[in-house]
Short mmCIF file of C-alpha atoms in Angstrom, two decimals:
data_model
loop_
_atom_site.label_atom_id
_atom_site.label_comp_id
_atom_site.label_asym_id
_atom_site.label_seq_id
_atom_site.Cartn_x
_atom_site.Cartn_y
_atom_site.Cartn_z
CA UNK A 213 -4.74 12.42 -176.76
CA UNK A 214 -3.96 14.63 -173.75
CA UNK A 215 -0.67 16.48 -174.08
CA UNK A 216 1.67 16.67 -171.10
CA UNK A 217 2.82 20.20 -170.30
CA UNK A 218 5.95 21.34 -172.15
CA UNK A 219 9.02 21.31 -170.00
CA UNK A 220 7.70 18.92 -167.36
CA UNK A 221 9.70 15.74 -166.95
CA UNK A 222 6.76 13.67 -168.17
CA UNK A 223 6.74 15.59 -171.46
CA UNK A 224 10.53 15.24 -171.74
CA UNK A 225 10.62 11.48 -171.74
CA UNK A 226 7.41 10.82 -173.51
CA UNK A 227 7.47 9.29 -176.96
CA UNK A 228 4.32 10.26 -178.82
CA UNK A 229 3.30 8.05 -181.73
CA UNK A 230 0.44 9.03 -184.00
CA UNK A 231 -0.95 7.59 -187.16
CA UNK A 232 -1.47 10.92 -188.90
CA UNK A 233 -3.45 9.42 -191.77
CA UNK A 234 -3.85 6.16 -193.66
CA UNK A 235 -0.31 6.36 -194.96
CA UNK A 236 1.56 8.59 -192.50
CA UNK A 237 3.25 7.87 -189.18
CA UNK A 238 4.49 10.59 -186.84
CA UNK A 239 6.73 10.09 -183.78
CA UNK A 240 7.73 12.94 -181.45
CA UNK A 241 10.01 13.27 -178.46
CA UNK A 242 11.86 16.06 -176.66
CA UNK A 243 15.52 15.58 -175.69
CA UNK A 244 17.33 17.54 -173.01
CA UNK A 245 20.20 18.81 -175.17
CA UNK A 246 20.76 21.40 -177.91
CA UNK A 247 19.80 20.51 -181.50
CA UNK A 248 23.40 20.12 -182.74
CA UNK A 249 23.95 17.27 -180.27
CA UNK A 250 20.79 15.39 -181.23
CA UNK A 251 21.63 15.96 -184.91
CA UNK A 252 25.12 14.56 -184.32
CA UNK A 253 23.71 11.40 -182.70
CA UNK A 254 21.40 11.01 -185.71
CA UNK A 255 23.91 11.69 -188.48
CA UNK A 256 27.15 9.98 -187.37
CA UNK A 257 27.07 6.27 -188.24
CA UNK A 258 29.03 5.17 -185.14
CA UNK A 259 26.50 6.93 -182.89
CA UNK A 260 23.42 6.06 -184.98
CA UNK A 261 24.17 2.33 -184.79
CA UNK A 262 24.11 2.54 -181.00
CA UNK A 263 20.43 3.48 -180.79
CA UNK A 264 18.53 2.79 -184.05
CA UNK A 265 18.15 -0.94 -183.37
CA UNK A 266 17.07 -1.49 -179.77
CA UNK A 267 18.98 -4.39 -178.18
CA UNK A 268 15.72 -6.05 -177.23
CA UNK A 269 14.70 -6.35 -180.89
CA UNK A 270 17.31 -9.07 -181.37
CA UNK A 271 18.54 -7.73 -184.69
CA UNK A 272 21.97 -6.34 -185.23
CA UNK A 273 23.36 -3.84 -187.67
CA UNK A 274 26.04 -5.59 -189.71
CA UNK A 275 27.04 -2.40 -191.45
CA UNK A 276 25.94 1.18 -191.54
CA UNK A 277 26.99 3.59 -194.26
CA UNK A 278 25.51 7.07 -194.07
CA UNK A 279 26.58 10.10 -196.07
CA UNK A 280 24.25 12.60 -194.44
CA UNK A 281 24.15 15.52 -196.87
CA UNK A 282 21.73 16.53 -199.62
CA UNK A 283 22.12 13.99 -202.43
CA UNK A 284 24.12 11.58 -200.23
CA UNK A 285 23.08 7.95 -199.79
CA UNK A 286 22.70 5.45 -196.97
CA UNK A 287 22.84 1.70 -196.73
CA UNK A 288 22.02 -0.24 -193.57
CA UNK A 289 22.46 -4.01 -193.40
CA UNK A 290 20.71 -5.92 -190.63
CA UNK A 291 21.02 -9.50 -189.51
CA UNK A 292 18.77 -11.58 -187.31
CA UNK A 293 19.07 -15.21 -186.17
CA UNK A 294 15.75 -15.92 -187.93
CA UNK A 295 16.86 -14.47 -191.31
CA UNK A 296 18.54 -16.70 -193.89
CA UNK A 297 20.62 -13.80 -195.03
CA UNK A 298 21.21 -10.19 -194.04
CA UNK A 299 18.65 -7.61 -195.09
CA UNK A 300 19.66 -4.29 -196.64
CA UNK A 301 17.86 -0.96 -196.51
CA UNK A 302 19.06 1.86 -198.70
CA UNK A 303 18.10 5.23 -200.10
CA UNK A 304 19.02 8.85 -200.72
CA UNK A 305 19.03 11.96 -198.55
CA UNK A 306 16.79 14.42 -200.36
CA UNK A 307 17.48 17.38 -198.13
CA UNK A 308 19.84 17.90 -195.21
CA UNK A 309 20.02 21.12 -193.22
CA UNK A 310 22.51 20.55 -190.38
CA UNK A 311 20.93 20.73 -186.91
CA UNK A 312 17.47 21.34 -188.41
CA UNK A 313 16.21 18.78 -190.84
CA UNK A 314 16.94 15.49 -192.62
CA UNK A 315 14.73 14.14 -195.43
CA UNK A 316 15.41 10.73 -196.93
CA UNK A 317 13.76 8.50 -199.47
CA UNK A 318 13.76 4.77 -198.97
CA UNK A 319 14.58 3.03 -202.25
CA UNK A 320 14.35 -0.75 -201.76
CA UNK A 321 11.04 -0.73 -203.62
CA UNK A 322 8.65 1.60 -205.45
CA UNK A 323 6.54 1.60 -202.30
CA UNK A 324 9.27 3.08 -200.14
CA UNK A 325 8.54 5.80 -197.60
CA UNK A 326 9.76 9.36 -197.55
CA UNK A 327 10.89 10.34 -194.08
CA UNK A 328 11.38 13.82 -192.66
CA UNK A 329 13.05 14.38 -189.30
CA UNK A 330 13.06 17.87 -187.83
CA UNK A 331 15.06 19.14 -184.86
CA UNK A 332 13.55 22.18 -183.11
CA UNK A 333 15.59 23.74 -180.33
CA UNK A 334 13.87 25.65 -177.59
CA UNK A 335 15.59 26.80 -174.39
CA UNK A 336 18.38 24.23 -174.72
CA UNK A 337 16.02 21.32 -175.37
CA UNK A 338 15.28 19.76 -178.74
CA UNK A 339 11.99 18.48 -180.04
CA UNK A 340 12.45 15.76 -182.63
CA UNK A 341 9.61 15.00 -185.04
CA UNK A 342 9.91 11.88 -187.21
CA UNK A 343 7.40 11.87 -190.05
CA UNK A 344 7.18 8.84 -192.32
CA UNK A 345 5.03 9.09 -195.44
CA UNK A 346 4.24 5.99 -197.51
CA UNK A 347 2.84 6.26 -201.05
CA UNK A 348 -0.20 4.18 -200.07
CA UNK A 349 -2.02 2.84 -197.03
CA UNK A 350 -1.19 -0.72 -198.11
CA UNK A 351 2.53 0.12 -198.22
CA UNK A 352 2.47 1.40 -194.66
CA UNK A 353 0.62 -1.65 -193.40
CA UNK A 354 2.92 -3.99 -195.29
CA UNK A 355 5.96 -2.28 -193.82
CA UNK A 356 4.64 -2.92 -190.34
CA UNK A 357 3.56 -6.50 -191.09
CA UNK A 358 7.01 -7.18 -192.54
CA UNK A 359 8.79 -5.94 -189.47
CA UNK A 360 6.33 -7.52 -187.04
CA UNK A 361 6.07 -10.93 -188.71
CA UNK A 362 9.57 -12.14 -187.96
CA UNK A 363 9.62 -10.58 -184.55
CA UNK A 364 6.90 -11.85 -182.23
CA UNK A 365 9.36 -13.14 -179.65
CA UNK A 366 11.40 -9.97 -179.90
CA UNK A 367 8.30 -7.90 -179.25
CA UNK A 368 7.63 -10.10 -176.24
CA UNK A 369 11.14 -9.31 -174.96
CA UNK A 370 10.49 -5.67 -175.62
CA UNK A 371 7.25 -5.93 -173.69
CA UNK A 372 9.10 -7.38 -170.72
CA UNK A 373 11.74 -4.69 -170.90
CA UNK A 374 9.18 -1.91 -171.05
CA UNK A 375 7.07 -3.41 -168.27
CA UNK A 376 10.20 -3.42 -166.12
CA UNK A 377 10.84 0.22 -166.88
CA UNK A 378 7.42 1.69 -166.32
CA UNK B 2 -26.92 14.72 -179.30
CA UNK B 3 -28.84 16.02 -182.29
CA UNK B 4 -29.65 13.78 -185.24
CA UNK B 5 -27.41 15.94 -187.46
CA UNK B 6 -24.59 15.57 -184.94
CA UNK B 7 -25.09 11.82 -184.83
CA UNK B 8 -25.01 11.61 -188.63
CA UNK B 9 -21.70 13.47 -188.65
CA UNK B 10 -20.18 11.12 -186.07
CA UNK B 11 -21.28 8.05 -187.97
CA UNK B 12 -20.01 9.39 -191.28
CA UNK B 13 -16.55 10.01 -189.77
CA UNK B 14 -16.46 6.47 -188.33
CA UNK B 15 -17.52 5.22 -191.75
CA UNK B 16 -14.77 7.15 -193.55
CA UNK B 17 -12.24 5.70 -191.12
CA UNK B 18 -13.46 2.20 -191.97
CA UNK B 19 -14.49 1.53 -188.36
CA UNK B 20 -18.16 1.04 -189.22
CA UNK B 21 -20.17 0.22 -192.31
CA UNK B 22 -23.73 1.40 -192.68
CA UNK B 23 -26.68 0.35 -194.76
CA UNK B 24 -29.87 2.33 -195.23
CA UNK B 25 -33.11 0.45 -195.77
CA UNK B 26 -36.13 2.73 -195.95
CA UNK B 27 -35.90 5.13 -193.02
CA UNK B 28 -33.55 2.95 -191.00
CA UNK B 29 -29.77 3.11 -191.23
CA UNK B 30 -28.05 0.07 -189.71
CA UNK B 31 -24.44 0.36 -188.52
CA UNK B 32 -21.99 -2.53 -188.23
CA UNK B 33 -18.40 -2.64 -187.08
CA UNK B 34 -16.24 -2.21 -190.16
CA UNK B 35 -13.34 -4.28 -191.42
CA UNK B 36 -10.80 -2.19 -189.65
CA UNK B 37 -11.32 -3.02 -186.02
CA UNK B 38 -10.47 -0.60 -183.27
CA UNK B 39 -8.33 -3.20 -181.49
CA UNK B 40 -6.23 -3.71 -184.61
CA UNK B 41 -5.71 -0.01 -184.85
CA UNK B 42 -4.73 0.18 -181.19
CA UNK B 43 -2.36 -2.79 -181.51
CA UNK B 44 -0.72 -1.21 -184.52
CA UNK B 45 -0.04 2.02 -182.67
CA UNK B 46 1.12 0.09 -179.60
CA UNK B 47 3.73 -1.86 -181.59
CA UNK B 48 5.11 1.36 -182.99
CA UNK B 49 5.02 3.04 -179.60
CA UNK B 50 7.08 0.22 -178.06
CA UNK B 51 9.67 0.24 -180.82
CA UNK B 52 10.06 4.01 -180.79
CA UNK B 53 10.13 4.25 -177.01
CA UNK B 54 13.00 1.73 -176.87
CA UNK B 55 14.77 3.48 -179.73
CA UNK B 56 14.42 6.96 -178.32
CA UNK B 57 15.35 5.83 -174.79
CA UNK B 58 18.66 4.64 -176.27
CA UNK B 59 19.09 7.90 -178.21
CA UNK B 60 18.34 9.83 -175.04
CA UNK B 61 21.27 8.12 -173.26
CA UNK B 62 23.68 8.91 -176.09
CA UNK B 63 22.52 12.52 -176.31
CA UNK B 64 22.92 12.93 -172.56
CA UNK B 65 26.42 11.51 -172.77
CA UNK B 66 27.46 13.78 -175.67
CA UNK B 67 25.95 16.80 -173.96
CA UNK B 68 27.84 16.08 -170.73
CA UNK B 69 31.13 15.65 -172.62
CA UNK B 70 30.63 18.89 -174.52
CA UNK B 71 29.90 20.79 -171.31
CA UNK B 72 32.97 19.26 -169.63
CA UNK B 73 35.15 20.27 -172.60
CA UNK B 74 33.82 23.81 -172.56
CA UNK B 75 34.59 24.06 -168.84
CA UNK B 76 38.14 22.67 -169.16
CA UNK B 77 38.90 25.01 -172.09
CA UNK B 78 37.95 28.03 -170.04
CA UNK B 79 40.50 27.17 -167.36
#
Protein backbone atom coordinates (compact mmCIF):
# COMPACT_ATOMS: atom_id res chain seq x y z
CA UNK A 1 0.00 0.00 0.00
CA UNK A 2 1.55 3.35 -0.95
CA UNK A 3 2.10 5.62 2.02
CA UNK A 4 1.22 9.30 1.75
CA UNK A 5 4.03 11.62 2.84
CA UNK A 6 4.09 12.46 6.55
CA UNK A 7 2.79 15.90 7.30
CA UNK A 8 0.87 16.37 4.07
CA UNK A 9 -2.85 16.96 4.50
CA UNK A 10 -3.61 13.67 2.75
CA UNK A 11 -1.59 11.77 5.36
CA UNK A 12 -3.27 13.74 8.16
CA UNK A 13 -6.79 12.71 7.38
CA UNK A 14 -6.12 9.26 6.12
CA UNK A 15 -7.32 6.29 8.11
CA UNK A 16 -5.14 3.30 7.33
CA UNK A 17 -6.62 -0.13 8.03
CA UNK A 18 -4.51 -3.25 7.72
CA UNK A 19 -5.12 -6.86 8.51
CA UNK A 20 -1.71 -7.49 10.05
CA UNK A 21 -2.19 -11.26 10.21
CA UNK A 22 -4.94 -13.86 10.45
CA UNK A 23 -5.94 -12.63 13.88
CA UNK A 24 -4.72 -9.02 14.07
CA UNK A 25 -6.24 -5.75 12.91
CA UNK A 26 -4.32 -2.47 12.85
CA UNK A 27 -5.82 1.00 12.30
CA UNK A 28 -3.70 4.17 12.10
CA UNK A 29 -4.43 7.86 11.81
CA UNK A 30 -2.64 11.13 12.57
CA UNK A 31 -4.48 13.91 14.41
CA UNK A 32 -3.50 17.56 14.36
CA UNK A 33 -3.21 18.05 18.13
CA UNK A 34 -0.81 17.11 20.94
CA UNK A 35 -1.03 13.60 22.45
CA UNK A 36 -2.61 14.74 25.74
CA UNK A 37 -5.63 16.08 23.85
CA UNK A 38 -6.17 12.91 21.81
CA UNK A 39 -5.68 10.85 24.98
CA UNK A 40 -8.28 12.98 26.76
CA UNK A 41 -10.82 12.41 23.97
CA UNK A 42 -10.14 8.67 24.23
CA UNK A 43 -10.21 8.32 28.02
CA UNK A 44 -13.05 10.59 29.20
CA UNK A 45 -16.42 8.82 28.88
CA UNK A 46 -18.37 11.98 27.97
CA UNK A 47 -15.98 12.64 25.06
CA UNK A 48 -15.52 8.98 24.06
CA UNK A 49 -19.27 8.49 23.63
CA UNK A 50 -19.33 11.34 21.12
CA UNK A 51 -17.14 9.55 18.57
CA UNK A 52 -16.86 5.78 19.23
CA UNK A 53 -20.23 4.96 17.66
CA UNK A 54 -20.61 6.83 14.37
CA UNK A 55 -24.11 8.33 14.02
CA UNK A 56 -24.55 6.58 10.69
CA UNK A 57 -24.19 3.16 12.33
CA UNK A 58 -27.63 3.58 13.90
CA UNK A 59 -26.60 2.24 17.27
CA UNK A 60 -26.50 4.31 20.39
CA UNK A 61 -24.51 4.07 23.57
CA UNK A 62 -26.96 3.65 26.44
CA UNK A 63 -24.23 3.88 29.03
CA UNK A 64 -20.50 4.20 29.11
CA UNK A 65 -18.44 3.51 32.22
CA UNK A 66 -14.69 3.78 31.83
CA UNK A 67 -12.12 3.82 34.60
CA UNK A 68 -9.07 4.36 32.42
CA UNK A 69 -6.14 3.34 34.63
CA UNK A 70 -4.14 0.14 34.97
CA UNK A 71 -6.44 -2.46 36.53
CA UNK A 72 -9.55 -0.32 35.95
CA UNK A 73 -12.58 -1.68 34.10
CA UNK A 74 -14.97 -0.54 31.39
CA UNK A 75 -18.53 -1.38 30.48
CA UNK A 76 -20.26 -0.08 27.35
CA UNK A 77 -23.93 -0.78 26.70
CA UNK A 78 -25.28 -0.34 23.18
CA UNK A 79 -28.79 -0.36 21.85
CA UNK A 80 -30.06 -0.69 18.31
CA UNK A 81 -33.63 -0.72 16.95
CA UNK A 82 -32.96 -4.24 15.60
CA UNK A 83 -31.78 -5.65 18.96
CA UNK A 84 -34.28 -7.21 21.37
CA UNK A 85 -32.25 -5.96 24.26
CA UNK A 86 -29.18 -3.82 24.84
CA UNK A 87 -25.77 -5.39 24.30
CA UNK A 88 -22.95 -4.96 26.80
CA UNK A 89 -19.21 -4.98 26.19
CA UNK A 90 -16.87 -5.06 29.13
CA UNK A 91 -13.29 -5.70 30.14
CA UNK A 92 -10.21 -4.56 32.03
CA UNK A 93 -7.48 -2.03 31.30
CA UNK A 94 -4.25 -4.00 31.47
CA UNK A 95 -1.91 -1.07 31.14
CA UNK A 96 -2.50 2.67 31.00
CA UNK A 97 0.30 5.20 30.53
CA UNK A 98 -1.34 8.64 30.28
CA UNK A 99 -0.84 10.33 26.89
CA UNK A 100 1.08 7.31 25.56
CA UNK A 101 -0.67 3.99 25.70
CA UNK A 102 -3.86 2.15 26.66
CA UNK A 103 -4.12 -1.66 26.66
CA UNK A 104 -7.43 -3.36 27.36
CA UNK A 105 -8.72 -6.89 27.38
CA UNK A 106 -12.23 -7.61 26.20
CA UNK A 107 -13.90 -10.06 28.58
CA UNK A 108 -17.37 -10.94 27.23
CA UNK A 109 -16.02 -14.30 26.11
CA UNK A 110 -12.86 -16.42 26.16
CA UNK A 111 -12.32 -15.36 22.56
CA UNK A 112 -12.09 -11.67 23.40
CA UNK A 113 -9.48 -9.44 21.80
CA UNK A 114 -6.62 -7.63 23.45
CA UNK A 115 -6.36 -4.07 22.17
CA UNK A 116 -3.40 -1.71 22.36
CA UNK A 117 -3.73 1.95 21.44
CA UNK A 118 -0.59 4.07 21.26
CA UNK A 119 -0.35 7.85 21.00
CA UNK A 120 2.89 9.14 19.44
CA UNK A 121 3.41 12.88 19.40
CA UNK A 122 5.62 14.45 16.79
CA UNK A 123 5.83 18.19 16.14
CA UNK A 124 2.46 18.87 17.76
CA UNK A 125 0.65 16.12 15.86
CA UNK A 126 -0.28 12.72 17.22
CA UNK A 127 -0.19 9.40 15.45
CA UNK A 128 -2.70 6.95 16.88
CA UNK A 129 -2.20 3.23 16.30
CA UNK A 130 -5.06 0.89 17.24
CA UNK A 131 -3.96 -2.73 17.35
CA UNK A 132 -6.53 -5.44 18.01
CA UNK A 133 -5.31 -8.98 18.61
CA UNK A 134 -7.75 -11.90 18.73
CA UNK A 135 -6.74 -15.29 20.14
CA UNK A 136 -7.64 -17.00 16.86
CA UNK A 137 -8.45 -16.22 13.24
CA UNK A 138 -11.98 -17.56 13.75
CA UNK A 139 -12.54 -15.16 16.66
CA UNK A 140 -11.58 -12.18 14.54
CA UNK A 141 -13.84 -13.24 11.69
CA UNK A 142 -16.71 -13.95 14.05
CA UNK A 143 -16.33 -10.53 15.63
CA UNK A 144 -16.69 -8.92 12.23
CA UNK A 145 -19.57 -11.18 11.15
CA UNK A 146 -21.35 -10.37 14.42
CA UNK A 147 -21.06 -6.66 13.93
CA UNK A 148 -21.81 -6.79 10.20
CA UNK A 149 -24.77 -9.18 10.35
CA UNK A 150 -27.21 -6.87 12.07
CA UNK A 151 -26.03 -3.86 10.19
CA UNK A 152 -26.39 -4.14 6.42
CA UNK A 153 -28.66 -1.11 6.18
CA UNK A 154 -26.43 0.85 8.50
CA UNK A 155 -23.44 0.08 6.34
CA UNK A 156 -25.45 1.27 3.36
CA UNK A 157 -26.08 4.56 5.18
CA UNK A 158 -22.41 4.74 5.99
CA UNK A 159 -21.61 4.15 2.33
CA UNK A 160 -23.85 7.05 1.35
CA UNK A 161 -22.29 9.29 3.96
CA UNK A 162 -18.77 8.45 2.86
CA UNK A 163 -19.60 8.81 -0.82
CA UNK A 164 -20.90 12.29 -0.04
CA UNK A 165 -17.68 13.16 1.75
CA UNK A 166 -15.12 11.95 -0.72
CA UNK B 1 10.34 -14.57 -13.59
CA UNK B 2 12.46 -17.56 -12.67
CA UNK B 3 10.89 -20.90 -11.79
CA UNK B 4 12.23 -20.57 -8.23
CA UNK B 5 10.69 -17.11 -7.99
CA UNK B 6 7.38 -18.42 -9.26
CA UNK B 7 7.43 -21.27 -6.73
CA UNK B 8 7.96 -18.74 -3.94
CA UNK B 9 5.04 -16.59 -5.10
CA UNK B 10 2.72 -19.57 -5.32
CA UNK B 11 3.74 -20.87 -1.91
CA UNK B 12 2.96 -17.48 -0.31
CA UNK B 13 -0.46 -17.39 -2.00
CA UNK B 14 -1.00 -20.94 -0.76
CA UNK B 15 -0.07 -20.06 2.83
CA UNK B 16 -2.51 -17.15 2.68
CA UNK B 17 -5.26 -19.54 1.58
CA UNK B 18 -5.77 -17.67 -1.69
CA UNK B 19 -4.84 -20.66 -3.85
CA UNK B 20 -4.65 -24.41 -3.41
CA UNK B 21 -2.24 -26.48 -5.44
CA UNK B 22 -1.99 -30.11 -6.39
CA UNK B 23 1.03 -31.80 -7.90
CA UNK B 24 0.50 -34.70 -10.26
CA UNK B 25 3.72 -35.98 -11.78
CA UNK B 26 5.67 -32.97 -13.03
CA UNK B 27 2.64 -30.69 -13.19
CA UNK B 28 1.44 -28.54 -10.31
CA UNK B 29 -2.12 -27.26 -10.78
CA UNK B 30 -3.24 -24.12 -8.94
CA UNK B 31 -6.83 -23.27 -8.05
CA UNK B 32 -8.32 -20.28 -6.28
CA UNK B 33 -8.48 -21.15 -2.59
CA UNK B 34 -11.37 -20.94 -0.16
CA UNK B 35 -10.47 -17.49 0.95
CA UNK B 36 -11.31 -15.35 -2.03
CA UNK B 37 -9.57 -12.08 -2.71
CA UNK B 38 -12.88 -10.23 -2.95
CA UNK B 39 -13.90 -11.43 0.50
CA UNK B 40 -10.63 -10.22 1.87
CA UNK B 41 -11.07 -6.86 0.18
CA UNK B 42 -14.67 -6.53 1.40
CA UNK B 43 -13.57 -7.33 4.93
CA UNK B 44 -10.95 -4.60 4.91
CA UNK B 45 -13.38 -2.18 3.27
CA UNK B 46 -15.99 -2.65 6.00
CA UNK B 47 -13.41 -1.92 8.64
CA UNK B 48 -12.05 1.03 6.71
CA UNK B 49 -15.52 2.59 6.51
CA UNK B 50 -16.25 2.10 10.20
CA UNK B 51 -12.89 3.46 11.31
CA UNK B 52 -12.96 6.38 8.90
CA UNK B 53 -16.35 7.48 10.27
CA UNK B 54 -15.17 6.93 13.84
CA UNK B 55 -11.90 8.78 13.43
CA UNK B 56 -13.55 11.64 11.49
CA UNK B 57 -15.74 12.18 14.56
CA UNK B 58 -12.73 11.94 16.90
CA UNK B 59 -10.89 14.42 14.69
CA UNK B 60 -13.66 17.00 15.21
CA UNK B 61 -13.60 16.58 18.98
CA UNK B 62 -9.81 16.77 19.12
CA UNK B 63 -9.84 19.93 17.01
CA UNK B 64 -12.41 21.46 19.31
CA UNK B 65 -10.47 20.59 22.50
CA UNK B 66 -7.24 21.83 20.97
CA UNK B 67 -8.83 25.16 20.00
CA UNK B 68 -10.28 25.61 23.51
CA UNK B 69 -6.95 24.84 25.14
CA UNK B 70 -5.15 27.34 22.92
CA UNK B 71 -7.80 30.00 23.64
CA UNK B 72 -7.44 29.39 27.39
CA UNK B 73 -3.67 29.65 27.22
CA UNK B 74 -3.99 32.95 25.36
CA UNK B 75 -6.54 34.45 27.78
CA UNK B 76 -4.44 33.41 30.80
CA UNK B 77 -1.43 35.24 29.44
CA UNK B 78 -3.34 38.51 29.28
